[in-house]
Short mmCIF file of C-alpha atoms in Angstrom, two decimals:
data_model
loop_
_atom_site.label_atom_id
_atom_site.label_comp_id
_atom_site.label_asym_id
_atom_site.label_seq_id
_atom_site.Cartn_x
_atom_site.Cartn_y
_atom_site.Cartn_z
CA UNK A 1 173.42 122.87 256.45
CA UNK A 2 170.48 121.02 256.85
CA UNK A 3 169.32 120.05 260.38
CA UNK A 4 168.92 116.64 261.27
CA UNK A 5 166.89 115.85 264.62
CA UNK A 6 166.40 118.93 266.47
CA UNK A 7 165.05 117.24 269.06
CA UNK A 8 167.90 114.71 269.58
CA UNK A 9 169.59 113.93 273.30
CA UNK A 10 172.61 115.68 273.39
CA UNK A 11 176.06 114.64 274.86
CA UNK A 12 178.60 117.47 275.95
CA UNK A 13 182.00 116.12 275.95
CA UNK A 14 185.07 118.35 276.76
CA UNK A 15 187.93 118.07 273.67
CA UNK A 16 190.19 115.54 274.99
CA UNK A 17 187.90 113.71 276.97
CA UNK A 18 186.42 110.11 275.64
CA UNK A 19 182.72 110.19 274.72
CA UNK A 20 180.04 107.52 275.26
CA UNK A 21 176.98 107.47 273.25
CA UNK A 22 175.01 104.52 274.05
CA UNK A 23 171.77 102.76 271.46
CA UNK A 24 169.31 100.50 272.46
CA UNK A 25 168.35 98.08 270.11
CA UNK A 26 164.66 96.81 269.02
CA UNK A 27 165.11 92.93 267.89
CA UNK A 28 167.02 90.19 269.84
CA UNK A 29 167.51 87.98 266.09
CA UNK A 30 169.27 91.24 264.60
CA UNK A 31 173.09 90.04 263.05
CA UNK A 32 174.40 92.70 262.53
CA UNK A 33 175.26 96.23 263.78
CA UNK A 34 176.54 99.97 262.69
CA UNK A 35 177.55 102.97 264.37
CA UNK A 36 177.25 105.82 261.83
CA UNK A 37 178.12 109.50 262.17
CA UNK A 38 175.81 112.21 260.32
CA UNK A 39 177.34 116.11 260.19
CA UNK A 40 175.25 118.72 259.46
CA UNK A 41 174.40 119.38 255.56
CA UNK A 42 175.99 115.67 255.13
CA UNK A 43 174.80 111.96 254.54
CA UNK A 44 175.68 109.27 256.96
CA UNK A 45 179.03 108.10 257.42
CA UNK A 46 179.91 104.68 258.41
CA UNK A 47 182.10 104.84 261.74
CA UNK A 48 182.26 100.99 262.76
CA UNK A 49 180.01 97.58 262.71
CA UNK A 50 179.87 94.40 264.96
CA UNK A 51 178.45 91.38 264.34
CA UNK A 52 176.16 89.40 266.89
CA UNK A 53 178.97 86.88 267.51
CA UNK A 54 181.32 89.51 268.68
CA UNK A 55 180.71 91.94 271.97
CA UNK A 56 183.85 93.99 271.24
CA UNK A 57 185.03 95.60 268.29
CA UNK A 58 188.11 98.57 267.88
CA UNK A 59 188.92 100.75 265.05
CA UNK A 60 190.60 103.74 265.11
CA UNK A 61 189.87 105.63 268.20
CA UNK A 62 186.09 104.10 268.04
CA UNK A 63 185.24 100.79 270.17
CA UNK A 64 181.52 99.47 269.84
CA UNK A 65 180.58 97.28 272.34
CA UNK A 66 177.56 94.96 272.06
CA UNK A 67 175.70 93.31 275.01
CA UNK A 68 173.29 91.01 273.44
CA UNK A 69 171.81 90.20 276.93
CA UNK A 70 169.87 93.65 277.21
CA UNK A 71 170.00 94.67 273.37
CA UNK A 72 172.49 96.98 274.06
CA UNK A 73 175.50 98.87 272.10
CA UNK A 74 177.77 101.57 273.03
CA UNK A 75 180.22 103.35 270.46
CA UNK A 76 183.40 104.81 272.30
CA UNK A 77 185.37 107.74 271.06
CA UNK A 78 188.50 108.69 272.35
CA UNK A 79 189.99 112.12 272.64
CA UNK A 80 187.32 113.35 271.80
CA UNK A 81 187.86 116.44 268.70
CA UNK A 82 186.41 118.99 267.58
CA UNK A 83 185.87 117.27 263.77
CA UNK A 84 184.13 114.57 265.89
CA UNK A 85 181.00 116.82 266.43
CA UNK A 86 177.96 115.37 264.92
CA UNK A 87 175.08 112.98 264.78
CA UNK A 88 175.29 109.09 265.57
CA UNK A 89 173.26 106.78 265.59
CA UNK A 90 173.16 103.16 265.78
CA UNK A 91 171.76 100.82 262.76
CA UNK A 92 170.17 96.97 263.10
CA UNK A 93 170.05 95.06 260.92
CA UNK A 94 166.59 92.88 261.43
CA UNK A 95 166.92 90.39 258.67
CA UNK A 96 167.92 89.67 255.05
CA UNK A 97 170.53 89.83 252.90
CA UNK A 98 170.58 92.75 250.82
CA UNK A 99 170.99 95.10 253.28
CA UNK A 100 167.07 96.12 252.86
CA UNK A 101 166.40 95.68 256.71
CA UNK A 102 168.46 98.29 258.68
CA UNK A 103 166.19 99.40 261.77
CA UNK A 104 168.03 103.05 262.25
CA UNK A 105 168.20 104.92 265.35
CA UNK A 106 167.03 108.59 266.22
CA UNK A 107 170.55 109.27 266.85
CA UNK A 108 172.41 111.19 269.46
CA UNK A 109 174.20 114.52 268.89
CA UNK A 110 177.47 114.61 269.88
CA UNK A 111 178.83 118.59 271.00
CA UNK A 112 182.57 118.95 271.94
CA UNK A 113 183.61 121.76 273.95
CA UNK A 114 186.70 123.63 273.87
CA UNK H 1 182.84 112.60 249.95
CA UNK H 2 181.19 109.47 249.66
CA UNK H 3 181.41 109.18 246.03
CA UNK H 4 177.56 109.56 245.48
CA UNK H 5 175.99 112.11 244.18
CA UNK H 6 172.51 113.51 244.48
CA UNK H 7 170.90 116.62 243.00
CA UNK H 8 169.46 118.54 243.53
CA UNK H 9 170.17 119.81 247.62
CA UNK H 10 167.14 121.18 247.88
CA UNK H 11 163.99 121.46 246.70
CA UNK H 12 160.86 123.79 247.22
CA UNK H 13 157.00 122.81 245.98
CA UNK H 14 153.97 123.15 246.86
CA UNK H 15 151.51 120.53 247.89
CA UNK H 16 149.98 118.50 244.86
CA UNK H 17 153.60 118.96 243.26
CA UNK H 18 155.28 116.23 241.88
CA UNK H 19 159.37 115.75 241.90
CA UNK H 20 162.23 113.80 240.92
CA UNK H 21 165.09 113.10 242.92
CA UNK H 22 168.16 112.06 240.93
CA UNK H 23 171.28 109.48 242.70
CA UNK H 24 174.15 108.58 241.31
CA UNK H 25 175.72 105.99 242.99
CA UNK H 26 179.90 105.40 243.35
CA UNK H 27 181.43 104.48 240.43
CA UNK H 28 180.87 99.95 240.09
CA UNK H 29 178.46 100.12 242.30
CA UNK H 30 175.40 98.26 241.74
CA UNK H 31 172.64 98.31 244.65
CA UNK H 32 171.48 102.19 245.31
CA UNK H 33 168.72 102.21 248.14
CA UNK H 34 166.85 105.40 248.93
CA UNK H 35 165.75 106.68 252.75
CA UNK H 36 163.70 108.95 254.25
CA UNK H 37 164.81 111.15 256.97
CA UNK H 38 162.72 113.20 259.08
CA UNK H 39 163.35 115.78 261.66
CA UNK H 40 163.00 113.56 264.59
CA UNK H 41 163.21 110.47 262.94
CA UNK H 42 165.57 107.77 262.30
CA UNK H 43 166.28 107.00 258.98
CA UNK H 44 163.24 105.12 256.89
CA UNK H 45 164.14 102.83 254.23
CA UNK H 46 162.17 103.14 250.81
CA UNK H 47 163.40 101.01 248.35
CA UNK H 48 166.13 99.22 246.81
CA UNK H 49 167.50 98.65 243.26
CA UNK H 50 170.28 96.17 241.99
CA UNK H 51 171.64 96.50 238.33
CA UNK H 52 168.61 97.64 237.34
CA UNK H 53 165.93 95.77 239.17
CA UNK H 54 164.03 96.50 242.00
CA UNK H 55 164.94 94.43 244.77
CA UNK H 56 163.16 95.45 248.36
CA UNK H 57 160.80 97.26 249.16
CA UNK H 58 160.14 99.17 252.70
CA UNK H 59 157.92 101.90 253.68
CA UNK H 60 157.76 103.65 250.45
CA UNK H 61 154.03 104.64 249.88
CA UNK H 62 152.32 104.00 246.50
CA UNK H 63 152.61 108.02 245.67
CA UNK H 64 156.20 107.28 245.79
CA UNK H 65 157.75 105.23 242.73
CA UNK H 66 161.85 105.06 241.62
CA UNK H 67 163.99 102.98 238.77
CA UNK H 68 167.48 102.35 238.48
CA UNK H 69 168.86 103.10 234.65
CA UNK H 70 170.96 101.09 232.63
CA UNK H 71 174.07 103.46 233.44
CA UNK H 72 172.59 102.84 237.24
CA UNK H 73 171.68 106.22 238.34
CA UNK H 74 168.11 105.92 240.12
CA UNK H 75 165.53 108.27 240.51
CA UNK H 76 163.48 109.25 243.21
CA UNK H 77 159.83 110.29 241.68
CA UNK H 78 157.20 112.00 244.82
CA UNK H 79 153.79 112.60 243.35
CA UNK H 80 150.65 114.52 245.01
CA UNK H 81 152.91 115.71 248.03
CA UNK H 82 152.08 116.20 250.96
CA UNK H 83 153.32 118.52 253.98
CA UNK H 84 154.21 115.33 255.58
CA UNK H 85 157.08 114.22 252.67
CA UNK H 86 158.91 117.22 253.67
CA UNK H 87 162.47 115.60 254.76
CA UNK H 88 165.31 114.65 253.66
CA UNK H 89 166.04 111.73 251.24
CA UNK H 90 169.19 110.11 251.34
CA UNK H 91 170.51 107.38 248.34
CA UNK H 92 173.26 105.24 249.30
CA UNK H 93 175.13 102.62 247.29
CA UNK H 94 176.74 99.59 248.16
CA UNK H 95 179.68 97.57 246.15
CA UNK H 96 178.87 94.55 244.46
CA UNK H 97 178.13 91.96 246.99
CA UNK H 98 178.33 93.85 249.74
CA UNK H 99 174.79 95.24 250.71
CA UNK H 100 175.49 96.41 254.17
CA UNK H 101 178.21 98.46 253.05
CA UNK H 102 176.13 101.51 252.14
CA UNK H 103 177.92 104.69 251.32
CA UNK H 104 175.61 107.94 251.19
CA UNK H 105 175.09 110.72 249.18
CA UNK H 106 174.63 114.09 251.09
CA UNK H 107 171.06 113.83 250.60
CA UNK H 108 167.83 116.48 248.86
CA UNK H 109 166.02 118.37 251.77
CA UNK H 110 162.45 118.37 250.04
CA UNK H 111 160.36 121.20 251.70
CA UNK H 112 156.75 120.79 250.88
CA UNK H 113 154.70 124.27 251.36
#
């Protein structure tokens, strides 16, 4: 498939183990947040999103955690798999309504070991 | 699979070349939006089309033009190209109403020689 930031920070994670991949964000006014996940050859994928009001947010083995205080957000993973290996990166939105505004990260790749 | 669909993968031209990216976006969807994505760089929004219209606008440079048909598949239309538009382009729809909900096709990797 196609590759997608060759030049991307890289997190090794052992399978089993949790994963941290951390995003800092550009505008203190953005609303509204998403962690996406991008495999090779494949478009985005939304993972999870947080609003502004909110500094904690759980899915299914994902937590995003916001910290509005140093424009901050984390995404957790935990037990880490295999099918987990990817791309993520963190979206902002900056303003507007239509979902025309979304300030995308570089993204970090995420490489589980067996 | 998202749902959306985008032809074709890939694409080879030369410089000067002009293109057409097709989307279709997930069935009763309205909005599609189209990105760029270069090696390196986050994802760039382009433009955005609802039911037909445009509706934003981002970093989409004048060689660059799209429309949104009445059975709302969009195309993507690259004129004079340049080394520089090689990426890939993404389209992503979003259900009615619900514009940061974007789900994305699996995206053309343009290579510009």
């Amino acid at each position: 498939g196609e590759s997608v930031g060759l030049h991307l920070p890289t997190l090794s994670v052992q399978e089993g183990d949790n994963s941290i991949i951390n995003c800092a964000y550009s505008n203190s006014a953005s609303d509204y947040f998403i962690w996406y996940k991008q495999e090779s050859g494949k478009g985005p994928q939304f993972i999870i999103d947080i609003r502004s009001n909110m500094d904690k947010r759980q899915g299914q083995r994902v937590t995003v955690l916001l910290n509005k205080t140093v424009k901050h957000l984390s995404l957790q993973i935990a037990a880490t798999q295999p099918g987990d290996s990817a791309v993520y990166f963190c979206a902002e939105n900056i303003g507007g309504n239509y979902g025309q505004n979304f300030v995308f990260g570089p993204g970090t790749r995420l490489s589980v070991l067996p | 699979d998202s749902g959306v669909t985008q032809t074709p993968k890939h694409l080879i031209t030369a410089t000067g070349q002009r293109v057409t990216l097709r989307c279709s976006p997930r069935s009763g969807d309205l909005s599609v939006y189209w990105y760029q994505q270069s090696l390196d760089q986050g994802l760039q929004f382009l433009i955005q089309y609802y039911n037909g219209e445009e509706r934003a606008k981002g970093n989409i440079l004048e060689r660059f033009s799209a429309q949104q048909f009445p059975d709302l598949h969009s195309e993507l239309n690259l004129s004079s190209l340049e080394l520089g538009d090689s990426a890939l382009y993404f389209c992503a729809s979003s259900p009615r109403g619900q514009f940061y909900e974007q789900y994305f096709g699996p995206g053309t990797r343009l290579t510009v020689t």
